[in-house]
Coordinates of C-alpha atoms and ligand atoms in Angstrom, one line a residue:
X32 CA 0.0 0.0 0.0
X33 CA 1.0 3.8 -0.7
X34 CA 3.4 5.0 1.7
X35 CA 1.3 8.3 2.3
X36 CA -1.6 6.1 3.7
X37 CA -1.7 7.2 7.8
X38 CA -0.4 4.0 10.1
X39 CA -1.5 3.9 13.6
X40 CA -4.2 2.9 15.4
X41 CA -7.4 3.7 12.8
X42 CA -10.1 5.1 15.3
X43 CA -7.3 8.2 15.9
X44 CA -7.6 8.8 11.9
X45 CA -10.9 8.5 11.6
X46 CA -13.5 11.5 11.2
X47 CA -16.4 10.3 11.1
X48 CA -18.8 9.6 14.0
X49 CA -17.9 6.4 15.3
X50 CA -19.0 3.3 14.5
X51 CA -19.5 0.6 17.0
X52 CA -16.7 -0.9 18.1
X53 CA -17.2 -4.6 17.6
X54 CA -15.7 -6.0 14.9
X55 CA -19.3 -7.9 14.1
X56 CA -20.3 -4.8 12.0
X57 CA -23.2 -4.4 11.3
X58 CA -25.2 -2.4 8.9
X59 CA -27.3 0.4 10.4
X60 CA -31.0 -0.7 10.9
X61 CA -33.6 0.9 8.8
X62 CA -35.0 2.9 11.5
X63 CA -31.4 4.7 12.0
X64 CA -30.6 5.0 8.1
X65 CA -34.1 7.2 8.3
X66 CA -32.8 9.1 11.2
X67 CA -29.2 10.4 9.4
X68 CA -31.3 11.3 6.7
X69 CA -33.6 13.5 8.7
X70 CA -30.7 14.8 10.3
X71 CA -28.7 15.3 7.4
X72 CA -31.1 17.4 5.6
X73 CA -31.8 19.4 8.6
X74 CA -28.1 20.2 9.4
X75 CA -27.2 20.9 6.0
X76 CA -29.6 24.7 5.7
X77 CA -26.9 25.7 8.1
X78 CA -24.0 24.5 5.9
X79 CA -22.2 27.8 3.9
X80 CA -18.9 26.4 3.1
X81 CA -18.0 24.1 1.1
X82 CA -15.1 22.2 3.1
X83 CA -17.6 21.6 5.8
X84 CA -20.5 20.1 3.7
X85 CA -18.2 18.3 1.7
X86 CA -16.9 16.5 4.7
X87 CA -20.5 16.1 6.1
X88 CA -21.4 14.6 2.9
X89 CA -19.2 12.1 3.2
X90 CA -19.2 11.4 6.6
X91 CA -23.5 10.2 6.4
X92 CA -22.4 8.9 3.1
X93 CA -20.4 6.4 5.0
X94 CA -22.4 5.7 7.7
X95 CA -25.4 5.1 5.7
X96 CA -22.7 2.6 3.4
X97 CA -20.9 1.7 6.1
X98 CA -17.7 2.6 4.6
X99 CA -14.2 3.7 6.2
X100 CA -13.4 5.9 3.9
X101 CA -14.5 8.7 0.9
X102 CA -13.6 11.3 -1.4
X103 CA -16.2 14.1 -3.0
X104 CA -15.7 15.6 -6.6
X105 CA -17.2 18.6 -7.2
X106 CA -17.8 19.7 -10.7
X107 CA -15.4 23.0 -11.8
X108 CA -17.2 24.4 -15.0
X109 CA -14.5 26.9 -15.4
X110 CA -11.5 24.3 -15.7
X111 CA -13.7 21.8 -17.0
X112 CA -12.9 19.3 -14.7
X113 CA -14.3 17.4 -11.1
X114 CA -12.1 18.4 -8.5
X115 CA -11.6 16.7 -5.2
X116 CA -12.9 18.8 -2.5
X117 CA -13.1 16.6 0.9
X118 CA -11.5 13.3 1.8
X119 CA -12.1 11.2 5.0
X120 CA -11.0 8.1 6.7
X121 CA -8.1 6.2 5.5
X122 CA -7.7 7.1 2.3
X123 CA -4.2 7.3 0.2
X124 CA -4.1 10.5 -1.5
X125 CA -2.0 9.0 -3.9
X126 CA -5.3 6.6 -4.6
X127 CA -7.9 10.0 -5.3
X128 CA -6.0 12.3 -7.3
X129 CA -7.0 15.9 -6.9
X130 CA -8.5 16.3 -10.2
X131 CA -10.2 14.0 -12.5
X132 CA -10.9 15.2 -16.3
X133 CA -14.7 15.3 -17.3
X134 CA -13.8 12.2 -19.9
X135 CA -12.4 9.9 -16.8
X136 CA -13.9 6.6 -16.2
X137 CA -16.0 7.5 -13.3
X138 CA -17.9 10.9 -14.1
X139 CA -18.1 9.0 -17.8
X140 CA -19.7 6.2 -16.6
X141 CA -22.3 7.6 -13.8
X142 CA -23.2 10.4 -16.8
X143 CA -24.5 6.9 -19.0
X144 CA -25.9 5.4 -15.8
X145 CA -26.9 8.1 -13.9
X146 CA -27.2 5.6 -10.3
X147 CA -25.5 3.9 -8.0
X148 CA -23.2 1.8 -8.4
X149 CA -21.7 -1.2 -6.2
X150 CA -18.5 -3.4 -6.4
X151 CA -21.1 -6.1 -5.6
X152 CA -23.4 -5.1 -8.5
X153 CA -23.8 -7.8 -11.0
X154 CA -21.8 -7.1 -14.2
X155 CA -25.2 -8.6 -16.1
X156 CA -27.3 -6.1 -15.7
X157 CA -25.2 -3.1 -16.8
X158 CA -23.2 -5.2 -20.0
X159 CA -24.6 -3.2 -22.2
X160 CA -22.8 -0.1 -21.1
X161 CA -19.4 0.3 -22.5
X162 CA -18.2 2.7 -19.7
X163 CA -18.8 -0.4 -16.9
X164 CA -15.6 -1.8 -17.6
X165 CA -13.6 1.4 -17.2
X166 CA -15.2 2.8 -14.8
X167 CA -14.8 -0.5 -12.0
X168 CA -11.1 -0.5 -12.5
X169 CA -11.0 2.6 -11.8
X170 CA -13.0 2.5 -8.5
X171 CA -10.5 -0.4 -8.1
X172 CA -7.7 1.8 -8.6
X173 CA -9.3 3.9 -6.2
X174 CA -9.9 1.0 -3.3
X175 CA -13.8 2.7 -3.9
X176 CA -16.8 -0.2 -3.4
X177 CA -19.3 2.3 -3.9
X178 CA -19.8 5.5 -6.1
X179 CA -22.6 7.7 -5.9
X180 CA -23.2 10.7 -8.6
X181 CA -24.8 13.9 -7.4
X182 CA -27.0 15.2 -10.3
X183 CA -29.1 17.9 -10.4
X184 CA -31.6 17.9 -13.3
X185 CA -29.3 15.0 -15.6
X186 CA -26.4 17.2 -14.5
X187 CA -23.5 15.4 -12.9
X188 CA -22.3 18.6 -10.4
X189 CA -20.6 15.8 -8.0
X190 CA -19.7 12.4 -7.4
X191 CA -18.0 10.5 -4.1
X192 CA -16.4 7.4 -4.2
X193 CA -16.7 5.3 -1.0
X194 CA -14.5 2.7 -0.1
X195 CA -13.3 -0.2 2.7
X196 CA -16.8 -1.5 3.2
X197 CA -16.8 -3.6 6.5
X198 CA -19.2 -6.4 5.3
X199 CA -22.4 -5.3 5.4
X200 CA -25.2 -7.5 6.7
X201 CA -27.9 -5.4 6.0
X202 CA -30.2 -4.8 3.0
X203 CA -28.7 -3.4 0.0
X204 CA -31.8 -2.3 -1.9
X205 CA -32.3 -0.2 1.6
X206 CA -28.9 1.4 1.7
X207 CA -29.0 1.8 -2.1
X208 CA -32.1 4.0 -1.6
X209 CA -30.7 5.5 1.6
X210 CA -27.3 7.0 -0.3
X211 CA -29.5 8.2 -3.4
X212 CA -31.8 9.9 -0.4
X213 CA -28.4 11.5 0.9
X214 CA -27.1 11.7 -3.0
X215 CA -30.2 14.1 -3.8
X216 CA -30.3 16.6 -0.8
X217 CA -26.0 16.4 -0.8
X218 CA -26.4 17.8 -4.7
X219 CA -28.9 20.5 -3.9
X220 CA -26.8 22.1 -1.3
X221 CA -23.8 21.6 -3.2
X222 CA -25.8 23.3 -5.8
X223 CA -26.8 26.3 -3.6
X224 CA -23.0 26.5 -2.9
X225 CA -21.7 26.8 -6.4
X226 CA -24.6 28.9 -6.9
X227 CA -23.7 31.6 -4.2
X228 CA -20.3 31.5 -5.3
X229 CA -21.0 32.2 -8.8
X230 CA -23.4 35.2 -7.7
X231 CA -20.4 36.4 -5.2
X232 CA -18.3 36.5 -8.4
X233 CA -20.5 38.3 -10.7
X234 CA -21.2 40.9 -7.6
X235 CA -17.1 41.7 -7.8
X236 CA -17.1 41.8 -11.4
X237 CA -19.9 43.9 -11.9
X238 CA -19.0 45.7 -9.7
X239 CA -15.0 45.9 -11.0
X240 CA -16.5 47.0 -14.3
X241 CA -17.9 49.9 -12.9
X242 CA -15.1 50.7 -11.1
X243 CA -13.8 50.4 -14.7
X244 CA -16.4 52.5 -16.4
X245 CA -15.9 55.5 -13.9
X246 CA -12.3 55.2 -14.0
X247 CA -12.7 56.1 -17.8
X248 CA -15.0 59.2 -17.1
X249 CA -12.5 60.2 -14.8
X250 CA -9.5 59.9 -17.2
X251 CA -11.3 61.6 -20.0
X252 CA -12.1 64.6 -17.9
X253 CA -9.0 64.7 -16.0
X254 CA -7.3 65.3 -19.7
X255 CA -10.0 68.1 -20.0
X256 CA -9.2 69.5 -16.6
X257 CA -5.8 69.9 -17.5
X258 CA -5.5 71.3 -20.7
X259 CA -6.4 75.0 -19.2
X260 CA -4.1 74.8 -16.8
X261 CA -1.2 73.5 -18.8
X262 CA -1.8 75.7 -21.4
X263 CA -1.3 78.8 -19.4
X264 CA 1.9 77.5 -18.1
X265 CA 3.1 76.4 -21.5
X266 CA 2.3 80.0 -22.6
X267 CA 4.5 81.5 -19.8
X268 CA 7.3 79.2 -20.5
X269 CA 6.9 80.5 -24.1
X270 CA 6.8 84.2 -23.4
X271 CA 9.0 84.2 -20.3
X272 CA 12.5 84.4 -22.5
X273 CA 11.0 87.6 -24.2
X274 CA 9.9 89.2 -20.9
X275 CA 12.5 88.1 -18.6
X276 CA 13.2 91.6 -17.5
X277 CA 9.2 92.8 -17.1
X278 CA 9.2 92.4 -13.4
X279 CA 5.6 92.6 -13.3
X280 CA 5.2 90.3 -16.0
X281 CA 7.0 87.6 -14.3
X282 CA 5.6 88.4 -10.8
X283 CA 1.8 87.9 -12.1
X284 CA 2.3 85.2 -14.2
X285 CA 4.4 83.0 -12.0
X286 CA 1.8 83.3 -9.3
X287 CA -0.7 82.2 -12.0
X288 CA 1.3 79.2 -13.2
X289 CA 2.1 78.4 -9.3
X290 CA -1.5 77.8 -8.5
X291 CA -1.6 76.2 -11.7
X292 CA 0.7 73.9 -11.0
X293 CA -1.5 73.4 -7.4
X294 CA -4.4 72.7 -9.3
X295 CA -2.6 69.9 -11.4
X296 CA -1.4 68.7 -8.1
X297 CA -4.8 68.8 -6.1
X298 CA -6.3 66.5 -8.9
X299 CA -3.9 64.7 -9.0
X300 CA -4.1 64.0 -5.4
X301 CA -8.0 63.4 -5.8
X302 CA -7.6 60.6 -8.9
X303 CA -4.7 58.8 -6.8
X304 CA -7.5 58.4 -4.2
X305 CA -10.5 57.5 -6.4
X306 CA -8.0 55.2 -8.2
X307 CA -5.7 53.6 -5.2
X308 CA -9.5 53.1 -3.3
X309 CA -9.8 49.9 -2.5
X310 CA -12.1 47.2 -0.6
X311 CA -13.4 49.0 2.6
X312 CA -12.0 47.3 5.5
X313 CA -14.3 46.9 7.8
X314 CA -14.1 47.7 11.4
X315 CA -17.1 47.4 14.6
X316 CA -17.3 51.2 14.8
X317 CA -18.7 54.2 16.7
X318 CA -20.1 56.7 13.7
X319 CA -20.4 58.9 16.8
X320 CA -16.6 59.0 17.3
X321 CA -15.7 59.6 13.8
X322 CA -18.2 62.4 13.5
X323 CA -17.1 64.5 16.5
X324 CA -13.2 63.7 15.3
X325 CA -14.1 65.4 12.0
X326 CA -15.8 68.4 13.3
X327 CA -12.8 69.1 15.9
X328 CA -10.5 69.0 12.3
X329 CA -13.2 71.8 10.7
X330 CA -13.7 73.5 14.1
X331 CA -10.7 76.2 13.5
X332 CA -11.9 76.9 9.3
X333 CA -15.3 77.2 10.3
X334 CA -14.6 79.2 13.6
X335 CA -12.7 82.0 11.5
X336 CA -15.0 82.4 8.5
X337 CA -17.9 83.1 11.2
X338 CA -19.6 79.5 11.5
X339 CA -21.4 78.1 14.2
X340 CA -20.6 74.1 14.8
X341 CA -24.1 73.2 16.1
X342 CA -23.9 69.0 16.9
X343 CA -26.1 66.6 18.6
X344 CA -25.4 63.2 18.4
X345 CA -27.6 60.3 19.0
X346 CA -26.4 58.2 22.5
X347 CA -28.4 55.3 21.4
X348 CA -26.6 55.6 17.9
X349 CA -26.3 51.7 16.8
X350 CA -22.7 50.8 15.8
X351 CA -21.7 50.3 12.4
X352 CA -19.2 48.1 10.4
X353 CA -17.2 50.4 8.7
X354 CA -13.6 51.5 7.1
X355 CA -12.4 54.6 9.5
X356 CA -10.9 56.2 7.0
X357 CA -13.0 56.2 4.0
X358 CA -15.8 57.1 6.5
X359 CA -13.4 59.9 7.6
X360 CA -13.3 60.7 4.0
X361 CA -16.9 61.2 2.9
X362 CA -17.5 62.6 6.5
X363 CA -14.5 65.8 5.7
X364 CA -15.7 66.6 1.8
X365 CA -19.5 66.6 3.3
X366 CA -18.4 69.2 6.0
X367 CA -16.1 71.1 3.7
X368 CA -18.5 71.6 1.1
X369 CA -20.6 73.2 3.8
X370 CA -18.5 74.9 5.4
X371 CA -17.3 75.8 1.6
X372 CA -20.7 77.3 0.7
X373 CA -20.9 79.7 3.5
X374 CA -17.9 81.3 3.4
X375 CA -18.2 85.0 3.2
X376 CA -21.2 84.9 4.6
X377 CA -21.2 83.1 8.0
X378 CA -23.8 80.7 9.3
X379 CA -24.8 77.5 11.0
X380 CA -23.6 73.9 10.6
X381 CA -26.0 71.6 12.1
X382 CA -24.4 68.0 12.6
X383 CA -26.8 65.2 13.8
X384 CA -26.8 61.7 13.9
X385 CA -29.6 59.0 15.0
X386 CA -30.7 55.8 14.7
X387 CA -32.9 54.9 11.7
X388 CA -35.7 52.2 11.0
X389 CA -36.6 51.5 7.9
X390 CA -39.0 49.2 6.7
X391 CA -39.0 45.0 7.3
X392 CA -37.1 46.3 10.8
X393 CA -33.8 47.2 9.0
X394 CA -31.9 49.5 11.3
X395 CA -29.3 52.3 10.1
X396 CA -27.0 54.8 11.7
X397 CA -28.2 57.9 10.2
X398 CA -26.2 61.4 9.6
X399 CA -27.6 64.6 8.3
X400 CA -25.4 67.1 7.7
X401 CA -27.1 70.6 7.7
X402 CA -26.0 74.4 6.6
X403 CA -27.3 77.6 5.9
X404 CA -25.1 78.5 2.7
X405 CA -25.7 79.5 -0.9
X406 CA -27.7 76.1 -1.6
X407 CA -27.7 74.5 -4.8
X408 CA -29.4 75.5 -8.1
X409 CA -31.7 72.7 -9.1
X410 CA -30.3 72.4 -12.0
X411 CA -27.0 71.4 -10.7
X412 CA -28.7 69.0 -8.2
X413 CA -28.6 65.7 -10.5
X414 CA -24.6 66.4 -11.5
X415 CA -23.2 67.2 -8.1
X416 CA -21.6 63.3 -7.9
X417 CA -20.8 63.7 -11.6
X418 CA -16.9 63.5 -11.7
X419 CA -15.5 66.9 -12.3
X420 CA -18.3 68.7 -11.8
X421 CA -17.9 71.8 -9.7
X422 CA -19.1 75.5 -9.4
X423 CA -15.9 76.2 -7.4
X424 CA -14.2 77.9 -10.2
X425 CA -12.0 81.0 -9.6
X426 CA -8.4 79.8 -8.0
X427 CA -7.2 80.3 -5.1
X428 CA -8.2 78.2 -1.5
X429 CA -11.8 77.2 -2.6
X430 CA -11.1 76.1 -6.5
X431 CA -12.8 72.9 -6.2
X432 CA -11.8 69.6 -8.5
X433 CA -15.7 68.4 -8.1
X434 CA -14.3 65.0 -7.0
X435 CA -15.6 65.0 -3.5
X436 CA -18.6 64.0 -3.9
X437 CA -17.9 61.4 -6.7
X438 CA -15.7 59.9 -3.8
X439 CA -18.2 60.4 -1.3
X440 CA -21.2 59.0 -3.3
X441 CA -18.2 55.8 -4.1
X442 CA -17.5 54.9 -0.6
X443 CA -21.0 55.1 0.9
X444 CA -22.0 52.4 -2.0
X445 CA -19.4 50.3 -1.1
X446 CA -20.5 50.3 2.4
X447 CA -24.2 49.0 1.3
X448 CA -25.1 53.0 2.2
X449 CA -27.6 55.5 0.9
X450 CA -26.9 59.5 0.5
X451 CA -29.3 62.2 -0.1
X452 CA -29.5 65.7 -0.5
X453 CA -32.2 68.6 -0.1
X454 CA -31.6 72.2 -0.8
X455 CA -32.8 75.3 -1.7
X456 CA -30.9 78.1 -2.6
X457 CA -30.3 81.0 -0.2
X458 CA -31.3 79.0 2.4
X459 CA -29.0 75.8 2.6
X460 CA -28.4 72.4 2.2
X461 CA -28.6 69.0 3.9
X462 CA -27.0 65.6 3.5
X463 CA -28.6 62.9 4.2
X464 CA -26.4 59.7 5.2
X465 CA -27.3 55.9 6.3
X466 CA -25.3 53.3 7.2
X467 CA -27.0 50.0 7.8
X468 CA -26.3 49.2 11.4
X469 CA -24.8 46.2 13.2
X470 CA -27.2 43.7 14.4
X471 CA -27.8 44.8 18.3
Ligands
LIG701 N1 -23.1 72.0 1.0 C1 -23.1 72.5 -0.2 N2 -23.7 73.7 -0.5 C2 -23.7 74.2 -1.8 N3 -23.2 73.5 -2.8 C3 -22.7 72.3 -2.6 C4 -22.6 71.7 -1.4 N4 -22.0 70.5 -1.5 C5 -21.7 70.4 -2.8 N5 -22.1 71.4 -3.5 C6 -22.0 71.6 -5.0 O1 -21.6 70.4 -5.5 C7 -20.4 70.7 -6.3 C8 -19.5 69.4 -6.3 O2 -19.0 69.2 -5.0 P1 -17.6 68.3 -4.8 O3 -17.8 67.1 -5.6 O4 -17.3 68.2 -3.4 O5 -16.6 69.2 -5.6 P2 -15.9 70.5 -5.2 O6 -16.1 70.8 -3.8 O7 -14.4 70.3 -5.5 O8 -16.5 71.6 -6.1 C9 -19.8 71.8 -5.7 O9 -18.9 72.6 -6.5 C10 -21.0 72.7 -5.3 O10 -21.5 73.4 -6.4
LIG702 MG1 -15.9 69.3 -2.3

């Protein structure tokens, strides 16, 4: 036998639930093959990875058999191909190789047969069947007795092999019907599996692709952005050689180019971040915490251009799983922007935060962030998350790049989020954040 097969005493190897410990084995009596049914197809709604139903599978699919030992191929569409995904009892690895090909023997044969089959079958019945012959030397080659296809709707999704049956005493017709029981419910939750994976998948890549799509908008109007800037410092580089001893000249127009070359910069800064944005990671959080950090950041801008910080925060606030410093983020551009659109005039920034039902009893952590600036035309309303899209134009400290809320409206997506906003101009504007709340 294969050198990688475990030696020592076989009850310390062995994973599944034990089996009685006289060596008269016998074969589980009808009334206990019905219970590890029952059981099995209760236990496996709670099943979500695959590693642990696969080993489940095969642990019921030996006891019903009684077998010492299995392995559980599960079909891999993508690499066309069963793979082996669980193992257990004393089985050589060498014996089960990871991957079988879709044209091998065994999937062959149970895709012509579609049932059960048994070293201990009769060869009669099934001579018509050209796969038969391949497909018992290689359950020989695989010290399997039994092998049992999981199929859902004529597909083959799965298969196990079962091997080292202790001699079974009992009634094969019943332990036949028993494994094609287990056979059935094992391929619909191995079915569900595949199925949530594939769905996980799509979410990334649809989700990548956007990502993608917004990536380009950005690109296309960063050039745009650009061009104005660059072209005034290309003009000054042009005319500078001419004018080199115009004081004036050079004085004005290198303080141009300087906070053109700030511009450049700024946007810069704001694509790395869009760009290099990544996964949130998420942390149990206090929103509470983050929000009064933020304001004591504005406190001093505010404070000198004749704002009034106005907070209440919720103390029954529920917490929320969250990335700090993307929350950070959105929480900084929101408060800017206000703060942004009463400058020169004063006002009041209202900051408050509660806790939010919705309907079906789902629970948010809910911000609104609140000011008495210049309000936004309603025109501009349905582009203020556009990329680039800004009414901040002159230059100097409040040219805006009209990515902040492009970022904002990102990150609160990726956190399963909503954002809102009312306003009316001359009299202000309010943000409207949730973010769905831990369970209590
Ligand atoms: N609180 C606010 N009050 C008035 N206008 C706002 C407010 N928040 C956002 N805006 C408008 O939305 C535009 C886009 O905002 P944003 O994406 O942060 O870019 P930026 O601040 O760089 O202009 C702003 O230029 C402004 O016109
Ligand atoms: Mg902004």
């Amino acid at each position: 036998m294969s050198a990688e097969v475990p030696q020592g005493p076989r009850d310390a190897l062995f994973v599944m639930p034990s089996h009685p410990t006289n060596t008269d084995f016998l074969a589980p009596s009808s009334s206990e093959l019905l219970n590890i049914v029952t059981q099995f197809t209760i236990d496996l709604g709670a099943m979500t990875d695959l590693p642990t139903l696969g080993d489940r599978i095969l642990q019921e699919l030996c006891r019903a058999a009684s077998a010492t030992h299995g392995a559980l191929f599960l079909l891999d569409r993508e690499h066309e191909c069963y793979r082996r995904v669980s193992m257990v009892g004393l089985i050589a690895s060498t014996c089960t190789p990871p991957t079988l090909t879709m044209n091998h023997p065994l999937p062959h044969h149970l895709l012509a047969t579609n049932r059960i089959m048994m070293d201990i079958d009769s060869t009669e019945d099934l001579q018509e069947i050209d796969s038969e012959t391949g497909a018992r030397a290689a359950m020989k080659a695989m010290q399997a007795t039994q092998l049992v296809p999981h199929l859902i709707q004529g597909r083959l999704i799965a298969f196990s092999i079962l091997g080292g049956a202790m001699s079974i005493a009992g009634d094969t017709v019943l332990t036949r019907s028993v494994l094609a029981a287990l056979a059935q419910v094992s391929a619909n939750a191995l079915d569900t599996i595949v199925l949530n994976e594939d769905l996980r998948r799509s979410h990334t890549l649809i989700k990548r692709t956007d990502r993608l799509k917004s990536l380009e908008t950005i690109a296309g109007g960063f050039a745009h952005e650009i061009r104005n800037p660059l072209t005034s410092i290309k003009t000054f580089i042009q005319l500078a050689p001419q004018r080199k001893d115009d004081p004036q000249f050079i004085q004005e127009f290198s303080k141009v180019v300087l906070d053109d070359v700030y511009r450049i910069e700024r946007l810069i800064q704001e694509i790395l971040d869009y760009a290099r944005y990544m996964e949130p990671k998420l942390t149990d959080e206090d929103l509470n915490d983050i929000v009064a950090s933020c304001l004591y950041f504005i406190d001093v801008k505010a404070g000198s251009h004749g704002i009034k910080i106005e907070k209440e925060l919720a103390e029954d606030l529920p917490r929320v799983m969250l990335d700090r410093q993307q929350i950070k983020q959105v929480l900084l551009n929101l408060l800017l922007n206000a703060v942004d659109s009463m400058i020169g005039s004063g006002g009041r920034l209202r900051v408050q935060t509660c806790r939010l039902e919705k309907s079906r009893g789902n629970v948010f952590a809910h911000i609104e962030i609140e000011d008495s600036g210049t309000g936004i035309q309603e025109a501009n309303l349905e582009h203020i998350f556009d990329p680039f899209f800004t009414t901040k134009h002159e230059s100097g400290e409040h040219e805006g790049t009209g990515l902040g809320l492009t970022i904002v409206h990102q990150i609160i997506q990726e956190h399963h989020g909503e954002i809102r906003v009312k306003s009316s101009v001359g009299v202000g504007t309010t943000f409207f954040v949730d973010l769905p709340a831990l369970p209590a």
